[in-house]
Amino acid sequence: MSREKAQKAQVFEGALAIVVNAALFAVKFWAGIITGSVALMADAWHTLSDSLSSLFIVIAAKLAAKKPDKKHPFGHGRWELIASLLIAFFLGVIGYEFLTNSINRFQNRESVVYGTMAIIVTVVSILIKEGLAQCAFYLGRKHNNPVIAADGWHHRTDSLSSIIVLIGIIITKFADGLWWMDSVLGILCALAIFYAAYKIMMEAISKILGEEPKQDFIDELNSEAKKLYDIDLMLHHLHLHDYVAHKELTLHMRLGRDTTIKNGHDIATGVENMILKKYGIDATIHIEPL
């Protein structure tokens, strides 16, 4: 799957999310004004934040598409990881705002009376947002794009927060004296937003810092290398550097002490070419004596 197709998918998902979320925000905000519900208002602003984060995604896709240059020899793909961090930060700010508002309403014992319109708006929002989340997760997996997946989590948390609101609305329909329900729902929505921000942030940071490949990949790599030369090269000390547009792998391998420099170089080059062809990863190998 080409990088160009992955970036086109990112722009498509971002543009679709901007349009859908803007429309949903207007409807949910209107419902929140009518009912005076802080939970519905929080849910509406969470939806609007999806539009803004999707705008980050579209911009990041354009920046990441730039070719490598003298100052940035590894390309500009990490703009997508920066976009993920911006999304996480934005989510954190929104979560804090609704957490404090909900706590204040709880302290002031403010209550809300929900109507049928609130239920309809919330159900529609859940279905649409989960649909957007599934679309983003699918495109993220298909194109191995962490930014699209991050936007999917943003959609998913909006769907979950709407489910929480819906449960609260239904409960208040059948029980009296639950003046605190709207405030508690607002707090739960804020916590869902914080969780999404944390998950997105940690995934992006992990890729920026560099990751050790999974053991399954290391074992498979050793097996493929052994097929080339019928010897155990004992590949180890692997470090994967993800530049989004491409990946760099550094590793060590062991050869017999009598191996000449030329033979060692040829073996290392053969393994590097195999890794590039099979996994699409540029490898650099350091040779150690047995």
Coordinates of C-alpha atoms in Angstrom, one line a residue:
M1 CA 0.0 0.0 0.0
S2 CA 1.6 3.3 -1.1
R3 CA 2.2 6.2 1.1
E4 CA 0.3 8.4 -1.3
K5 CA -2.9 6.2 -0.9
A6 CA -2.5 6.4 2.9
Q7 CA -2.3 10.2 2.8
K8 CA -5.4 10.4 0.5
A9 CA -7.3 8.1 2.9
Q10 CA -6.2 10.4 5.8
V11 CA -7.5 13.5 4.0
F12 CA -10.8 11.7 3.1
E13 CA -11.4 10.6 6.7
G14 CA -10.6 14.0 8.0
A15 CA -12.9 15.9 5.6
L16 CA -15.7 13.4 6.2
A17 CA -15.4 13.8 9.9
I18 CA -15.3 17.6 9.7
V19 CA -18.6 17.8 7.8
V20 CA -20.4 15.2 9.9
N21 CA -19.2 16.5 13.3
A22 CA -20.1 20.1 12.5
A23 CA -23.6 19.0 11.7
L24 CA -23.8 16.9 14.9
F25 CA -22.5 19.7 17.0
A26 CA -25.2 22.1 15.8
V27 CA -27.9 19.6 16.7
K28 CA -26.5 18.5 20.1
F29 CA -25.7 22.1 21.1
W30 CA -29.3 23.1 20.3
A31 CA -30.6 20.2 22.4
G32 CA -28.3 21.3 25.2
I33 CA -29.6 24.8 25.2
I34 CA -33.2 23.7 25.2
T35 CA -32.7 21.3 28.2
G36 CA -30.0 23.4 30.0
S37 CA -28.0 20.2 30.3
V38 CA -24.2 20.5 31.0
A39 CA -23.8 16.8 29.9
L40 CA -25.4 17.4 26.5
M41 CA -23.4 20.6 26.1
A42 CA -20.2 18.8 27.0
D43 CA -21.1 16.1 24.5
A44 CA -21.7 18.8 21.8
W45 CA -18.4 20.4 22.4
H46 CA -16.7 17.0 22.4
T47 CA -18.2 16.5 19.0
L48 CA -16.9 19.9 17.8
S49 CA -13.5 19.0 19.0
D50 CA -13.6 16.1 16.7
S51 CA -14.0 18.5 13.8
L52 CA -11.0 20.5 14.9
S53 CA -8.9 17.4 15.4
S54 CA -9.9 16.2 12.0
L55 CA -8.7 19.6 10.6
F56 CA -5.3 18.9 12.2
I57 CA -5.3 15.6 10.5
V58 CA -5.9 17.1 7.0
I59 CA -3.2 19.7 7.6
A60 CA -0.7 17.1 8.9
A61 CA -1.4 14.9 5.8
K62 CA -0.4 17.8 3.5
L63 CA 2.8 18.5 5.6
A64 CA 3.8 14.9 5.8
A65 CA 3.5 14.5 2.0
K66 CA 6.5 16.8 1.5
K67 CA 9.6 15.1 0.1
P68 CA 12.8 14.6 2.2
D69 CA 15.2 17.5 2.0
K70 CA 18.6 18.5 3.3
K71 CA 17.4 19.5 6.7
H72 CA 15.0 16.6 7.0
P73 CA 16.6 13.6 5.4
F74 CA 14.1 11.2 6.9
G75 CA 11.1 13.0 5.4
H76 CA 8.2 14.9 7.2
G77 CA 6.1 11.9 8.1
R78 CA 6.3 12.6 11.8
W79 CA 4.0 15.6 11.3
E80 CA 1.3 13.0 11.7
L81 CA 2.6 12.1 15.1
I82 CA 2.7 15.7 16.1
A83 CA -0.9 16.0 14.9
S84 CA -1.8 13.1 17.3
L85 CA -0.2 14.9 20.2
L86 CA -2.2 18.1 19.3
I87 CA -5.4 16.1 19.3
A88 CA -4.5 14.6 22.7
F89 CA -3.7 18.1 24.1
F90 CA -7.0 19.5 22.7
L91 CA -8.9 16.6 24.3
G92 CA -7.3 17.2 27.6
V93 CA -8.3 20.9 27.7
I94 CA -11.9 20.1 26.8
G95 CA -12.0 17.3 29.4
Y96 CA -10.7 19.6 32.1
E97 CA -13.3 22.3 31.2
F98 CA -16.3 19.9 31.4
L99 CA -14.9 18.3 34.6
T100 CA -14.8 21.6 36.4
N101 CA -18.2 22.7 35.0
S102 CA -19.8 19.4 36.2
I103 CA -18.3 19.7 39.6
N104 CA -19.6 23.3 40.0
R105 CA -23.1 22.2 39.0
F106 CA -23.0 19.4 41.5
Q107 CA -22.0 21.7 44.3
N108 CA -24.8 24.1 43.3
R109 CA -27.3 21.2 43.2
E110 CA -28.4 22.1 39.6
S111 CA -30.8 19.7 38.0
V112 CA -32.1 19.1 34.4
V113 CA -35.4 17.8 33.0
Y114 CA -34.7 15.8 29.8
G115 CA -37.3 15.5 27.0
T116 CA -37.9 13.1 24.1
M117 CA -35.8 15.3 21.8
A118 CA -32.7 14.7 24.0
I119 CA -33.1 11.0 23.6
I120 CA -33.6 11.1 19.9
V121 CA -30.5 13.4 19.4
T122 CA -28.4 11.3 21.6
V123 CA -29.3 8.0 19.9
V124 CA -28.6 9.4 16.4
S125 CA -25.3 10.8 17.7
I126 CA -24.2 7.4 19.0
L127 CA -25.0 5.6 15.8
I128 CA -23.2 8.2 13.6
K129 CA -20.2 8.6 15.8
E130 CA -19.6 4.8 16.1
G131 CA -20.0 4.6 12.3
L132 CA -17.2 7.3 11.9
A133 CA -15.1 5.4 14.5
Q134 CA -15.4 2.1 12.6
C135 CA -14.5 3.9 9.3
A136 CA -11.4 5.5 10.9
F137 CA -10.2 2.2 12.5
Y138 CA -10.6 0.4 9.2
L139 CA -8.7 3.0 7.2
G140 CA -6.0 3.2 9.9
R141 CA -5.5 -0.6 9.8
K142 CA -5.6 -0.8 6.1
H143 CA -3.0 2.0 5.6
N144 CA -1.0 1.5 8.8
N145 CA -1.8 5.1 9.7
P146 CA -1.7 6.0 13.4
V147 CA -3.3 9.4 12.9
I148 CA -6.4 8.0 11.4
A149 CA -6.6 5.5 14.2
A150 CA -6.2 8.3 16.7
D151 CA -9.1 10.2 15.2
G152 CA -11.1 6.9 15.4
W153 CA -10.5 6.9 19.2
H154 CA -11.8 10.5 19.3
H155 CA -15.0 9.4 17.5
R156 CA -15.3 6.4 19.8
T157 CA -15.0 8.5 23.0
D158 CA -17.7 10.8 21.7
S159 CA -19.9 7.8 21.1
L160 CA -19.2 6.4 24.6
S161 CA -19.9 9.7 26.2
S162 CA -23.2 9.9 24.3
I163 CA -24.1 6.4 25.6
I164 CA -23.4 7.5 29.2
V165 CA -25.7 10.5 28.6
L166 CA -28.4 8.3 27.1
I167 CA -28.3 6.0 30.1
G168 CA -28.7 8.9 32.5
I169 CA -31.6 10.4 30.5
I170 CA -33.4 7.0 30.5
I171 CA -32.9 6.6 34.3
T172 CA -34.2 10.1 35.1
K173 CA -37.4 9.2 33.1
F174 CA -38.2 6.5 35.6
A175 CA -36.8 7.8 38.9
D176 CA -37.4 11.0 40.9
G177 CA -34.9 13.1 43.0
L178 CA -31.9 12.5 40.8
W179 CA -30.9 16.1 40.7
W180 CA -27.2 15.1 40.5
M181 CA -27.5 12.9 37.4
D182 CA -26.5 15.5 34.9
S183 CA -23.5 16.6 36.9
V184 CA -22.3 13.0 37.3
L185 CA -22.8 12.3 33.6
G186 CA -20.7 15.4 32.8
I187 CA -17.9 14.1 35.0
L188 CA -18.1 10.6 33.4
C189 CA -17.9 12.2 29.9
A190 CA -14.8 14.2 31.0
L191 CA -13.1 11.1 32.3
A192 CA -13.8 9.4 28.9
I193 CA -12.2 12.3 27.2
F194 CA -9.1 12.1 29.4
Y195 CA -8.7 8.4 28.7
A196 CA -8.8 9.0 24.9
A197 CA -6.2 11.8 25.3
Y198 CA -3.9 9.5 27.3
K199 CA -4.2 6.6 24.8
I200 CA -3.5 8.8 21.8
M201 CA -0.6 10.6 23.5
M202 CA 1.2 7.5 24.7
E203 CA 1.0 5.8 21.3
A204 CA 2.5 8.9 19.5
I205 CA 5.2 9.3 22.1
S206 CA 6.2 5.7 21.9
K207 CA 6.7 6.0 18.1
I208 CA 8.7 9.2 18.5
L209 CA 11.0 7.8 21.1
G210 CA 11.6 4.6 19.1
E211 CA 10.5 1.1 19.9
E212 CA 12.0 -2.3 20.3
P213 CA 10.4 -4.6 17.8
K214 CA 8.1 -7.4 19.1
Q215 CA 9.6 -10.8 19.8
D216 CA 7.5 -12.4 17.0
F217 CA 9.1 -10.0 14.5
I218 CA 12.7 -10.7 15.9
D219 CA 12.1 -14.5 15.7
E220 CA 10.8 -14.2 12.1
L221 CA 13.7 -12.0 11.1
N222 CA 16.2 -14.5 12.4
S223 CA 14.4 -17.3 10.6
E224 CA 14.5 -15.4 7.3
A225 CA 18.1 -14.6 7.7
K226 CA 19.0 -18.2 8.4
K227 CA 17.2 -19.2 5.1
L228 CA 19.6 -16.9 3.2
Y229 CA 22.9 -18.2 4.5
D230 CA 22.0 -21.4 6.4
I231 CA 23.7 -20.1 9.5
D232 CA 22.4 -18.6 12.7
L233 CA 23.4 -14.9 12.5
M234 CA 21.9 -14.3 16.0
L235 CA 20.3 -11.0 15.2
H236 CA 19.9 -8.9 18.3
H237 CA 19.9 -5.4 19.8
L238 CA 17.1 -4.4 17.4
H239 CA 15.7 -0.8 17.5
L240 CA 12.9 0.4 15.3
H241 CA 12.7 4.1 14.4
D242 CA 9.3 5.1 12.9
Y243 CA 9.3 8.1 10.7
V244 CA 5.8 7.3 9.5
A245 CA 6.7 7.8 5.8
H246 CA 9.3 5.1 6.3
K247 CA 11.0 3.1 9.0
E248 CA 14.6 2.6 10.0
L249 CA 15.9 -0.6 11.8
T250 CA 19.3 -0.8 13.5
L251 CA 20.5 -4.2 14.6
H252 CA 23.6 -6.3 15.5
M253 CA 24.5 -9.7 14.1
R254 CA 27.3 -12.2 14.9
L255 CA 29.7 -13.8 12.4
G256 CA 32.7 -16.2 12.9
R257 CA 36.0 -14.6 13.7
D258 CA 37.6 -15.9 10.5
T259 CA 35.0 -14.1 8.3
T260 CA 36.7 -11.6 6.0
I261 CA 35.6 -8.0 5.9
K262 CA 34.2 -8.4 2.4
N263 CA 32.3 -11.6 3.2
G264 CA 30.9 -9.9 6.4
H265 CA 29.8 -6.9 4.3
D266 CA 28.2 -9.1 1.7
I267 CA 26.2 -11.0 4.3
A268 CA 25.1 -7.8 6.1
T269 CA 24.0 -6.3 2.7
G270 CA 22.1 -9.4 1.9
V271 CA 20.2 -9.3 5.2
E272 CA 19.5 -5.5 4.7
N273 CA 18.1 -6.1 1.2
M274 CA 15.9 -8.9 2.5
I275 CA 14.5 -6.7 5.2
L276 CA 13.8 -3.9 2.8
K277 CA 12.1 -6.2 0.2
K278 CA 10.1 -8.2 2.7
Y279 CA 9.2 -5.6 5.3
G280 CA 9.8 -2.2 3.6
I281 CA 12.2 -1.2 6.3
D282 CA 15.7 0.3 5.8
A283 CA 18.1 -1.6 8.0
T284 CA 21.6 -0.8 9.2
I285 CA 23.6 -3.7 10.6
H286 CA 26.6 -3.7 13.0
I287 CA 28.7 -6.9 12.9
E288 CA 30.1 -8.6 16.0
P289 CA 32.5 -11.6 16.2
L290 CA 31.3 -14.8 17.8

